[in-house]
Short mmCIF file of C-alpha atoms and ligand atoms in Angstrom, two decimals:
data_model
loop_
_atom_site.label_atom_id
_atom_site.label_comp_id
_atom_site.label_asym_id
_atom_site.label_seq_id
_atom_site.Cartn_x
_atom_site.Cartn_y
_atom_site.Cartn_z
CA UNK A 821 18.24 -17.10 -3.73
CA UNK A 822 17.35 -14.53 -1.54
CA UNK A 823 13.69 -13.85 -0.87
CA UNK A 824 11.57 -11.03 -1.34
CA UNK A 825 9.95 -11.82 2.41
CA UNK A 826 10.85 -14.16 4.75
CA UNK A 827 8.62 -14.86 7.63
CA UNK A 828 9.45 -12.79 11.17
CA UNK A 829 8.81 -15.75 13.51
CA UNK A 830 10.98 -18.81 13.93
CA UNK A 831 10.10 -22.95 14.05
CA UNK A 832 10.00 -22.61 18.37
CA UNK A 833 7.63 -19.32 18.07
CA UNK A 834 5.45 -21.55 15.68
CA UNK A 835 5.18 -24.65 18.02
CA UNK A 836 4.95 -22.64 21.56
CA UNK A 837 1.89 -20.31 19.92
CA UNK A 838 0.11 -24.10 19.14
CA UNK A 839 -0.02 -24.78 23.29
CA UNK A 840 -3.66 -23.72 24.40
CA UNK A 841 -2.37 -22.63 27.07
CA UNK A 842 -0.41 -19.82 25.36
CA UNK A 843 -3.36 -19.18 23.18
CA UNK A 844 -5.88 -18.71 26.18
CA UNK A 845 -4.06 -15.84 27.22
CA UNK A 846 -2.32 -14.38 24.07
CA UNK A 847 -5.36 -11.70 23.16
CA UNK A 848 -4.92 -10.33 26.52
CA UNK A 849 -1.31 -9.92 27.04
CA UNK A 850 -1.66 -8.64 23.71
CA UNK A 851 -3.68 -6.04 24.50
CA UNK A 852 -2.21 -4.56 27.59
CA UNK A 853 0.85 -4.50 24.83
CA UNK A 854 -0.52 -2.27 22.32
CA UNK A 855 -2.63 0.08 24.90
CA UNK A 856 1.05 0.48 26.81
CA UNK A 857 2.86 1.20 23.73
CA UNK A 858 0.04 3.39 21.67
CA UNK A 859 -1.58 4.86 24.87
CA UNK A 860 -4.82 3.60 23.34
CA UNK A 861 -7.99 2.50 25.51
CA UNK A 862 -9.87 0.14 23.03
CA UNK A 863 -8.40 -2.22 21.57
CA UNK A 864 -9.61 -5.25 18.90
CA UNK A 865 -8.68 -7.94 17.18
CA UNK A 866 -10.01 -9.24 13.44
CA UNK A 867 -8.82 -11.62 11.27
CA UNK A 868 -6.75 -8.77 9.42
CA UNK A 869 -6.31 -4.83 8.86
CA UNK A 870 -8.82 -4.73 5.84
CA UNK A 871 -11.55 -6.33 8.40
CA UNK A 872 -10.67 -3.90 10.97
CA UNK A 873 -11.65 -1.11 8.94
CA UNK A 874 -14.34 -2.75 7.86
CA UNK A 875 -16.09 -2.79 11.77
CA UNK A 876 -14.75 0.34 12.63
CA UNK A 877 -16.68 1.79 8.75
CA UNK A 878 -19.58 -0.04 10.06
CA UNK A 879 -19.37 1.21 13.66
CA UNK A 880 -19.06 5.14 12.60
CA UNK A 881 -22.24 4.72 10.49
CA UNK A 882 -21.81 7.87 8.10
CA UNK A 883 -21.35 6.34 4.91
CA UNK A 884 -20.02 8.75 2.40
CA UNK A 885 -16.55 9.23 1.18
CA UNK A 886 -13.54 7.33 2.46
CA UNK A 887 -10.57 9.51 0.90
CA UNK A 888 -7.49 7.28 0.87
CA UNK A 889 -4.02 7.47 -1.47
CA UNK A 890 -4.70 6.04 -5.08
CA UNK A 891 -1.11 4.01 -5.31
CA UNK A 892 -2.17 1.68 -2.16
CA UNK A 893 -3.59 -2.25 -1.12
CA UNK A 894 -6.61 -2.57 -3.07
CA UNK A 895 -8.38 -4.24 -0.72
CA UNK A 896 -8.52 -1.50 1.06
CA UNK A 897 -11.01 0.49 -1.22
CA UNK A 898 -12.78 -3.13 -1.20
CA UNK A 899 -13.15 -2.92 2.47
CA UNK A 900 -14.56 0.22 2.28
CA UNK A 901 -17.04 -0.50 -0.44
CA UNK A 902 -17.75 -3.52 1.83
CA UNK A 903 -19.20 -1.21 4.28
CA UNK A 904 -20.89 0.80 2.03
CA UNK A 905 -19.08 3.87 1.86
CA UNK A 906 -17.14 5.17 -1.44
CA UNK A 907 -13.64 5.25 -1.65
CA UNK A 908 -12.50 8.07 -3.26
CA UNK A 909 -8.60 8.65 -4.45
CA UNK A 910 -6.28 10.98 -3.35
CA UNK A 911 -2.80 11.22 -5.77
CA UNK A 912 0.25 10.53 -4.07
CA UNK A 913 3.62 12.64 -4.05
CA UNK A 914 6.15 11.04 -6.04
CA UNK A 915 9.19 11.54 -3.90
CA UNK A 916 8.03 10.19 -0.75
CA UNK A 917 5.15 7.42 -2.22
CA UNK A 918 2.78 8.64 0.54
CA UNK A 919 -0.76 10.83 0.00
CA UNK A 920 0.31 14.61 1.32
CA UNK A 921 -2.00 17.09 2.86
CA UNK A 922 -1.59 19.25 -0.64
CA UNK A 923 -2.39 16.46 -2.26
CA UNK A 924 -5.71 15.50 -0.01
CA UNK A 925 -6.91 19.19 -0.51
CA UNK A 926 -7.83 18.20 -4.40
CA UNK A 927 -9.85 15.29 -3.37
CA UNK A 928 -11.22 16.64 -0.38
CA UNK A 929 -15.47 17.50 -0.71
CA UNK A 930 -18.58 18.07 0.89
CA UNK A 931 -19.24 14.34 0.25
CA UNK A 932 -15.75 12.99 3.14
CA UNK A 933 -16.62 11.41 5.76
CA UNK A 934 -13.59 9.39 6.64
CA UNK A 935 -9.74 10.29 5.93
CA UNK A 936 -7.11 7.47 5.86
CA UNK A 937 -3.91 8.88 6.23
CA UNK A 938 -1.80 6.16 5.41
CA UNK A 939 1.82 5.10 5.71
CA UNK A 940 3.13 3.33 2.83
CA UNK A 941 5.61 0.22 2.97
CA UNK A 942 5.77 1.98 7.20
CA UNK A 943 7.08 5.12 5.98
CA UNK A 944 5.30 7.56 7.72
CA UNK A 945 3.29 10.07 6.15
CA UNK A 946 2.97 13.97 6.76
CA UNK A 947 0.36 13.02 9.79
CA UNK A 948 0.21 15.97 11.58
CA UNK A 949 -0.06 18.51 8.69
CA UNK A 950 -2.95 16.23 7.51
CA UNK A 951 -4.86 16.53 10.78
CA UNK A 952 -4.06 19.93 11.00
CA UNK A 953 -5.70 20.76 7.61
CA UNK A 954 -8.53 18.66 8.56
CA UNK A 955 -9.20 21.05 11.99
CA UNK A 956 -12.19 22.35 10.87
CA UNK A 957 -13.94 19.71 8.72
CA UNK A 958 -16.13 17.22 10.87
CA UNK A 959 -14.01 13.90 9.24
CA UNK A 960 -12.96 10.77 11.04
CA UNK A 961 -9.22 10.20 10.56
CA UNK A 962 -7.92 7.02 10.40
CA UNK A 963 -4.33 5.83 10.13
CA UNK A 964 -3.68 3.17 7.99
CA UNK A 965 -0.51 1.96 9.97
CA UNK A 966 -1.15 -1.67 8.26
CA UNK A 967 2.68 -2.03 7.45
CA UNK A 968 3.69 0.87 10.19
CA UNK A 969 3.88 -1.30 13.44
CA UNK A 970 6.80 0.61 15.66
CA UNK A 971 6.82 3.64 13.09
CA UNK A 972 7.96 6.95 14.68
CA UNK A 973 7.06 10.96 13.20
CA UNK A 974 9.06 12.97 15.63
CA UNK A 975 9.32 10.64 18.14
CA UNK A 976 5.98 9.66 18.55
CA UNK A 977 4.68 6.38 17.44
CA UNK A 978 2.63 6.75 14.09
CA UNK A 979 -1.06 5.43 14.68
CA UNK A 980 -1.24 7.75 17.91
CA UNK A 981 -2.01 10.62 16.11
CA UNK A 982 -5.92 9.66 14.07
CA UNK A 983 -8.94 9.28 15.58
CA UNK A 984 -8.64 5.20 15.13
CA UNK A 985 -5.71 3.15 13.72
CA UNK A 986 -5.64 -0.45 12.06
CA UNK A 987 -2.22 -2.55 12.06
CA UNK A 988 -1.71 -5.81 10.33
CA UNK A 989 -0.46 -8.84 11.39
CA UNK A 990 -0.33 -10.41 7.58
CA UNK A 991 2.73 -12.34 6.45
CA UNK A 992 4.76 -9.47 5.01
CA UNK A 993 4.27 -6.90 7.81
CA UNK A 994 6.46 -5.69 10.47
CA UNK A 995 5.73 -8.73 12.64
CA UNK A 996 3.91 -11.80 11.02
CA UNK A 997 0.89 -13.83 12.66
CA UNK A 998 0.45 -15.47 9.25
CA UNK A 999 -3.09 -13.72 9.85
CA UNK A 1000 -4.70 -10.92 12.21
CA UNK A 1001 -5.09 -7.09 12.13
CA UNK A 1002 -5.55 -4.84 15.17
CA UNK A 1003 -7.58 -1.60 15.59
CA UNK A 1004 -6.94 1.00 17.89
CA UNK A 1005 -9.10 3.73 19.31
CA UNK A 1006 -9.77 6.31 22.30
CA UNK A 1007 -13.20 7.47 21.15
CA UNK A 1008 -15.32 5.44 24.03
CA UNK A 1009 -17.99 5.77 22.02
CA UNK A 1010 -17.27 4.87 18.82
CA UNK A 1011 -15.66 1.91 20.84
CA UNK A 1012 -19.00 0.92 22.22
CA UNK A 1013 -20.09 0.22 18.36
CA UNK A 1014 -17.30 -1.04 17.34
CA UNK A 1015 -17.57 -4.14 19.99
CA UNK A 1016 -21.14 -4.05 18.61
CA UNK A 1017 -19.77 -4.92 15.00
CA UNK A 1018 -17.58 -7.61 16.59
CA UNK A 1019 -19.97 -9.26 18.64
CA UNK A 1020 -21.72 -10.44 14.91
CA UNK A 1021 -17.91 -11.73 13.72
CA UNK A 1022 -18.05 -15.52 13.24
CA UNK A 1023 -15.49 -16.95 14.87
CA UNK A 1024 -11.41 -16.82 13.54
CA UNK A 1025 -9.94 -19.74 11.63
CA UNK A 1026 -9.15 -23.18 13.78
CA UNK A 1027 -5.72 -22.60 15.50
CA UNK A 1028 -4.19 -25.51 13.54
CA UNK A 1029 -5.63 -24.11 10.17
CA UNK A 1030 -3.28 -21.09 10.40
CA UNK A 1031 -0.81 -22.88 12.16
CA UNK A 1032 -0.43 -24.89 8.84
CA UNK A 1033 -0.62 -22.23 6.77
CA UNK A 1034 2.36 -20.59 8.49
CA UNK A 1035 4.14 -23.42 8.89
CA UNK A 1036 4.62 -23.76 4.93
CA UNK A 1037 5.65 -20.60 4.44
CA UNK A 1038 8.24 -20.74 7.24
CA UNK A 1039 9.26 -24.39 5.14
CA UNK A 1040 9.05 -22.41 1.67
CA UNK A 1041 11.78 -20.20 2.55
CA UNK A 1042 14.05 -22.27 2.85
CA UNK A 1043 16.84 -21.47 0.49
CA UNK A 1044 16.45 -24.94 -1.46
CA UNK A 1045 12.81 -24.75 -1.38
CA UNK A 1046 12.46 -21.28 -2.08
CA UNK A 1047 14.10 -21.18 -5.67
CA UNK A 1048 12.43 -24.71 -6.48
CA UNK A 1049 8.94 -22.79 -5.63
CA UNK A 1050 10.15 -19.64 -7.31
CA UNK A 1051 11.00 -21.10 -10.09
CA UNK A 1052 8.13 -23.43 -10.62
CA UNK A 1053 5.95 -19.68 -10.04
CA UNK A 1054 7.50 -18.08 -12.66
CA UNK A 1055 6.19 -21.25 -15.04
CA UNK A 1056 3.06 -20.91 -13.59
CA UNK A 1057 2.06 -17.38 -12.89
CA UNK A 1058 2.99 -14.39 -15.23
CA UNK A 1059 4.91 -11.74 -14.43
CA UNK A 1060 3.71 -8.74 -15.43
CA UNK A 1061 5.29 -5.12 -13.68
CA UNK A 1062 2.06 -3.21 -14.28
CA UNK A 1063 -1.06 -4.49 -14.34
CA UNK A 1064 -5.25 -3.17 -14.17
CA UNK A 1065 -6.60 -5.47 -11.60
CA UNK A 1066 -10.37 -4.98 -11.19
CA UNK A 1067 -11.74 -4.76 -7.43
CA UNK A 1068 -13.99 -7.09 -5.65
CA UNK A 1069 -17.22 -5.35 -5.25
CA UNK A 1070 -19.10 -8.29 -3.83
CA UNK A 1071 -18.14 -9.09 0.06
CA UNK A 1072 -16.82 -12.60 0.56
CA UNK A 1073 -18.56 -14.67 3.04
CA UNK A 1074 -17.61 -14.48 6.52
CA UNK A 1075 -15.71 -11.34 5.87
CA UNK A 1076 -16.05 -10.29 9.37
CA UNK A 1077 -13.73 -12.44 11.57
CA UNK A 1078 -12.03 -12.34 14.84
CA UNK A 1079 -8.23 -12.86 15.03
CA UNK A 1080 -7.05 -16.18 15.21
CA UNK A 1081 -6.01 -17.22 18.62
CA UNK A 1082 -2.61 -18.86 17.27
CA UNK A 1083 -2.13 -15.77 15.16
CA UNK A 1084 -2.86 -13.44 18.31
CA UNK A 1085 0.14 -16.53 20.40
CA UNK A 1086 2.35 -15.94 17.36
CA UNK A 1087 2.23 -11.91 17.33
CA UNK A 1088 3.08 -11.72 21.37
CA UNK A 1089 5.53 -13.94 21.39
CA UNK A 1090 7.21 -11.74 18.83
CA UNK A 1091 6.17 -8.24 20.53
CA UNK A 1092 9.34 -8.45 23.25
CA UNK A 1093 11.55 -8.36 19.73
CA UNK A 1094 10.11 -5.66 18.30
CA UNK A 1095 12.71 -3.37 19.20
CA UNK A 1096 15.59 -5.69 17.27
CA UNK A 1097 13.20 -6.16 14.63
CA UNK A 1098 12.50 -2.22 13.69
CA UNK A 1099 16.34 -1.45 14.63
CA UNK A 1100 17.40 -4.56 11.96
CA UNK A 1101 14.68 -3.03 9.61
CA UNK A 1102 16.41 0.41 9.95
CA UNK A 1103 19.77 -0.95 9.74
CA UNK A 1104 19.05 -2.77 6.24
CA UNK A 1105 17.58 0.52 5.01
CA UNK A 1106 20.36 2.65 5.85
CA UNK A 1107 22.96 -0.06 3.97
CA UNK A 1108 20.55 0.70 1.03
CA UNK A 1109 20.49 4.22 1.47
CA UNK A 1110 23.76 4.69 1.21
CA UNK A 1111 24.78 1.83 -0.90
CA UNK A 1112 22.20 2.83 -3.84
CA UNK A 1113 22.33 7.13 -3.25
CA UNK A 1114 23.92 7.69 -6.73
CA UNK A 1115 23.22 4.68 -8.77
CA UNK A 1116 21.77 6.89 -11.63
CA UNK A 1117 18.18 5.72 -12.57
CA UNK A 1118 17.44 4.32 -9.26
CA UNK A 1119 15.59 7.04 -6.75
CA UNK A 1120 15.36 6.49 -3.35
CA UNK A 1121 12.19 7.65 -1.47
CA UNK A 1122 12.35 10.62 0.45
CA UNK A 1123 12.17 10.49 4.11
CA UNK A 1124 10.29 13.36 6.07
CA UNK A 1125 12.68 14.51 8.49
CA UNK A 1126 12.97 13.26 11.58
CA UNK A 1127 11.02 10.28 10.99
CA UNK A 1128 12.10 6.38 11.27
CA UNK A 1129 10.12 4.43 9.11
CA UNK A 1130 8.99 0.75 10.07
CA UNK A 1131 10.26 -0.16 6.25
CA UNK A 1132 8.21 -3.49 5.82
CA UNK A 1133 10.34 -3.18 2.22
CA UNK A 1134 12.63 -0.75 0.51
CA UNK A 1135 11.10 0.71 -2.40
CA UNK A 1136 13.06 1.91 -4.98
CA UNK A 1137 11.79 3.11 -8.44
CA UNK A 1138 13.54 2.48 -11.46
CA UNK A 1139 12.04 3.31 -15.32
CA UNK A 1140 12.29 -0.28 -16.76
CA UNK A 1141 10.87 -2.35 -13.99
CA UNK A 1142 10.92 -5.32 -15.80
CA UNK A 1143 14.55 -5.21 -16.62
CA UNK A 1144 15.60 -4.29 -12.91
CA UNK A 1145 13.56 -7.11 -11.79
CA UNK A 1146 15.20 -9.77 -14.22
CA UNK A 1147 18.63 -8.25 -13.12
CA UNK A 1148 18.37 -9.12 -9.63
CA UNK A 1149 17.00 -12.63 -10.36
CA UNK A 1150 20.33 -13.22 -12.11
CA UNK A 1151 22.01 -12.73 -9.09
CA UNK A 1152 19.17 -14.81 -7.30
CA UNK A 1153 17.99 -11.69 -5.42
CA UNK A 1154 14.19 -11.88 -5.76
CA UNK A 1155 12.69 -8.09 -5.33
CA UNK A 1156 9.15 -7.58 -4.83
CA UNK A 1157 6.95 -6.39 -7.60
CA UNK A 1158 5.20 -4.14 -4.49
CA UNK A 1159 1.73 -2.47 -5.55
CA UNK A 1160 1.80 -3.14 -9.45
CA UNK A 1161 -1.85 -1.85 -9.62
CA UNK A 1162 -3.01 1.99 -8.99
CA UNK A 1163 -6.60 1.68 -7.40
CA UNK A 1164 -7.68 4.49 -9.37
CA UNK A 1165 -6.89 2.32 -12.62
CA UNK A 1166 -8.82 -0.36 -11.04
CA UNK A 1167 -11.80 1.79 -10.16
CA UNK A 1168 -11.57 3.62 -13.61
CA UNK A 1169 -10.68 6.93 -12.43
CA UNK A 1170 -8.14 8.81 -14.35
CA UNK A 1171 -5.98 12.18 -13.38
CA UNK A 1172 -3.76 10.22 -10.61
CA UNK A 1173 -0.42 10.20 -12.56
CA UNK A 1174 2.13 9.76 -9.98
CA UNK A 1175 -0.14 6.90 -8.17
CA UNK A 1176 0.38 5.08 -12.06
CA UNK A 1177 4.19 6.34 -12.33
CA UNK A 1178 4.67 4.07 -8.58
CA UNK A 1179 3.01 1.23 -9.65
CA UNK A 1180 4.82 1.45 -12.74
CA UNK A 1181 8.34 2.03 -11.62
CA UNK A 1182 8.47 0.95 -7.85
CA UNK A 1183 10.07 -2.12 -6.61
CA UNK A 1184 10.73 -3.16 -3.16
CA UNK A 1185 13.92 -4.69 -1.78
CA UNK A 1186 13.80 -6.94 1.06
CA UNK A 1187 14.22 -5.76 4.66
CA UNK A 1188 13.14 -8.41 6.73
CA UNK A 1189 15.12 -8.72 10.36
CA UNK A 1190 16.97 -12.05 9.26
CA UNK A 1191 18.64 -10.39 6.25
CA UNK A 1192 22.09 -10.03 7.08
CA UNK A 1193 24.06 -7.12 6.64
CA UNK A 1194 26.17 -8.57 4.38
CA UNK A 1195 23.39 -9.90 2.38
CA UNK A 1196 22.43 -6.10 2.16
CA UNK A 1197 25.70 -5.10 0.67
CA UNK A 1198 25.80 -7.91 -1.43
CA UNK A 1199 22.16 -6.47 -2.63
CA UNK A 1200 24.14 -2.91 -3.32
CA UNK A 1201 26.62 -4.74 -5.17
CA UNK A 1202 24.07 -6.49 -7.65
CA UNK A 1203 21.93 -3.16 -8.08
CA UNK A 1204 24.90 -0.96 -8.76
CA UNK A 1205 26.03 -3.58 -11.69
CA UNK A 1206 22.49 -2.74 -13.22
CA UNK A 1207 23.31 1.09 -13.42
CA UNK A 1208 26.58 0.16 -15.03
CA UNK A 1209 24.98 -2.64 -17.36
CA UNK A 1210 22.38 -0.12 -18.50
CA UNK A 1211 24.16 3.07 -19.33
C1 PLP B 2432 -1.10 -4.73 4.15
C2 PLP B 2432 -1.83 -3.49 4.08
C3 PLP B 2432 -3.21 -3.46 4.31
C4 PLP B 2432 -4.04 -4.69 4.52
O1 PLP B 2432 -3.71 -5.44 5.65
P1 PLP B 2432 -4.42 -6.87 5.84
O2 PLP B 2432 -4.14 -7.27 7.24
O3 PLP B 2432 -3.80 -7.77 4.84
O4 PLP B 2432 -5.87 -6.67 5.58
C5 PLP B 2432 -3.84 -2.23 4.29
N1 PLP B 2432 -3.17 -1.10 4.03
C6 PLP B 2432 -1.85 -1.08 3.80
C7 PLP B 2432 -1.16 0.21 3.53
C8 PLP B 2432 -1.13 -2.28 3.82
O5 PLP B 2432 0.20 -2.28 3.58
#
């Protein structure tokens, strides 16, 4: 079977991050890394993306709205309500998956405080017509380049453009820590609060903790292992294509964490790949795009031009979800289910029909850097036998 995700660091990158030695110094190489590749001057660590919006919400101190696209990670409008702002939805385009700056206009009120101009699966979004619309209103803007680590808009390196930027580190993301999140910002002074919010973190799981954690998922992809699991999930776990998932509106205890020193080991080691990672990524995608242009009932997401996604998965839509999904199994390729939730539905808002059309129709194929090429084709091959099974 070939996984949805499989995790970006190997068994040696695993056992080198446990040293202490290699911990001690991992969140400062780190950050000389990210403020030489974004330009940025401030620079912190959490326990994940979601946290790191969380301080930097806290830090800016004008609750109010938190605009953000409705078909999305729902914990991010749980992070936000953490902080005590209100997230507010923004419908998405349906060719490209990401919020647009027409689409912000409808959602946009006295009320915004905060923009999050976010880049879907790494695909970047129309950044700079969003900031450009945004001139004259006094709004933070905040890219949510969670799964956009390495993502370029013409030529420049999404997450460089906002007035802060979060990344993740999670287990499906460009490159895996198992845990961590970064956030990125040149305002000194909203930098000064923001090392305010993190001086009342408690401190980031025990090194080993996480080190276990990743550990088994590096074991549980195994291709033995990984159909025994999958197979013993399906039993377990249903598998529904769309679902309403209510939001957490109560903030778990010790929300607010610092990164994980192995996570923050694991990460650098992997930061001098990133280059063969992203280019592997793009690789994989283009094999898809051009393998799957004119399957009929499959659409492809549209690309702004010159733009090179980070592609932490392919999405493709296709009208019976559920049948595309099965499909693939048969040919033990596992696709991901992606976002089957639209945060309006969870927060009961209606009038955000493409956000529902994604989460009812999209499906991600994998893309991670140890997919082979051939394993791409072979991916074409299964997909294009569902256009011709179905017509
Ligand atoms: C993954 C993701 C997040 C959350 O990242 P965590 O590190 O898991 O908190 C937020 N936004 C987007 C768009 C994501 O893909």
């Amino acid at each position: 079977m070939i996984p949805r995700f499989t995790p970006t660091f190997g068994y040696s990158d695993l056992f080198q991050s446990l040293k202490i030695e290699n911990q001690k110094v991992a969140q400062e190489k780190l950050r000389s890394s990210f403020a030489g590749l974004y330009k940025a001057r401030h620079i912190f660590f959490f326990n994940s993306a979601r946290v790191a919006l969380y301080a930097l919400l806290k830090a800016y101190a004008r609750p109010g709205a938190v605009l953000m696209p409705a078909y999305n990670c729902l914990t991010v409008p749980e992070a936000v309500s953490f902080a005590g702002y209100s997230p507010v939805f923004v419908d998405v385009d349906s060719a490209s998956l990401n919020m647009t700056a027409e689409t912000l206009e409808k959602s946009l009120s006295e009320e915004t405080s905060v923009v999050l101009a976010t880049h879907i699966f790494g695909i970047p979004c129309d950044i700079e017509e969003i900031i450009r619309r945004l001139r004259r209103r006094d709004v933070l803007i905040v890219e949510d380049a969670a799964p956009a680590l390495g993502a370029e808009f013409r030529k420049r390196l999404v997450g460089s453009f906002g007035d802060a930027t979060i990344i993740s580190f999670q287990s499906i993301k460009v490159i895996s820590g198992e845990t961590g999140g970064v956030l990125l910002t040149n305002r000194d002074e909203l930098a000064d609060r923001v090392a305010d919010v993190l001086n009342m973190a408690v401190d980031a799981e025990a090194p080993f903790k996480t080190f276990v954690k990743a550990f088994a998922r590096k074991m549980a992809t195994r291709r033995r292992t990984y159909s025994f699991l999958h197979r013993g999930y399906r039993v377990l776990y249903d598998e529904q294509m769309y679902k309403v998932i209510s939001p957490r509106t109560k903030i778990p205890v010790h929300f607010l964490r610092t990164c994980s020193h192995f996570s923050s080991a694991l990460v650098l080691r992997q930061m001098g790949r990133l280059g063969w990672n992203l280019s592997r990524r793009r690789k994989i995608a283009q094999i898809y795009q051009s393998g799957l242009a004119d399957i009929p009932g499959l659409r492809l997401p549209d690309i702004l031009e010159d733009c090179s996604p980070a592609w932490i998965q392919f999405p493709v839509s296709v009208d019976d979800k559920m049948a595309f999904y099965r499909h693939m199994q048969r040919y033990h390729v596992d696709v991901t289910w992606t976002y089957r939730y639209s945060c309006a539905d969870s927060y009961g808002w209606n009038g955000f029909p493409n956000a529902k059309r994604a989460a009812q129709t999209v499906l991600g194929l994998p893309t991670y850097p140890s997919l082979s090429d051939d394993q791409a084709r072979y991916i074409c091959e299964v997909a294009q036998k569902y256009a011709g099974s179905s017509r």
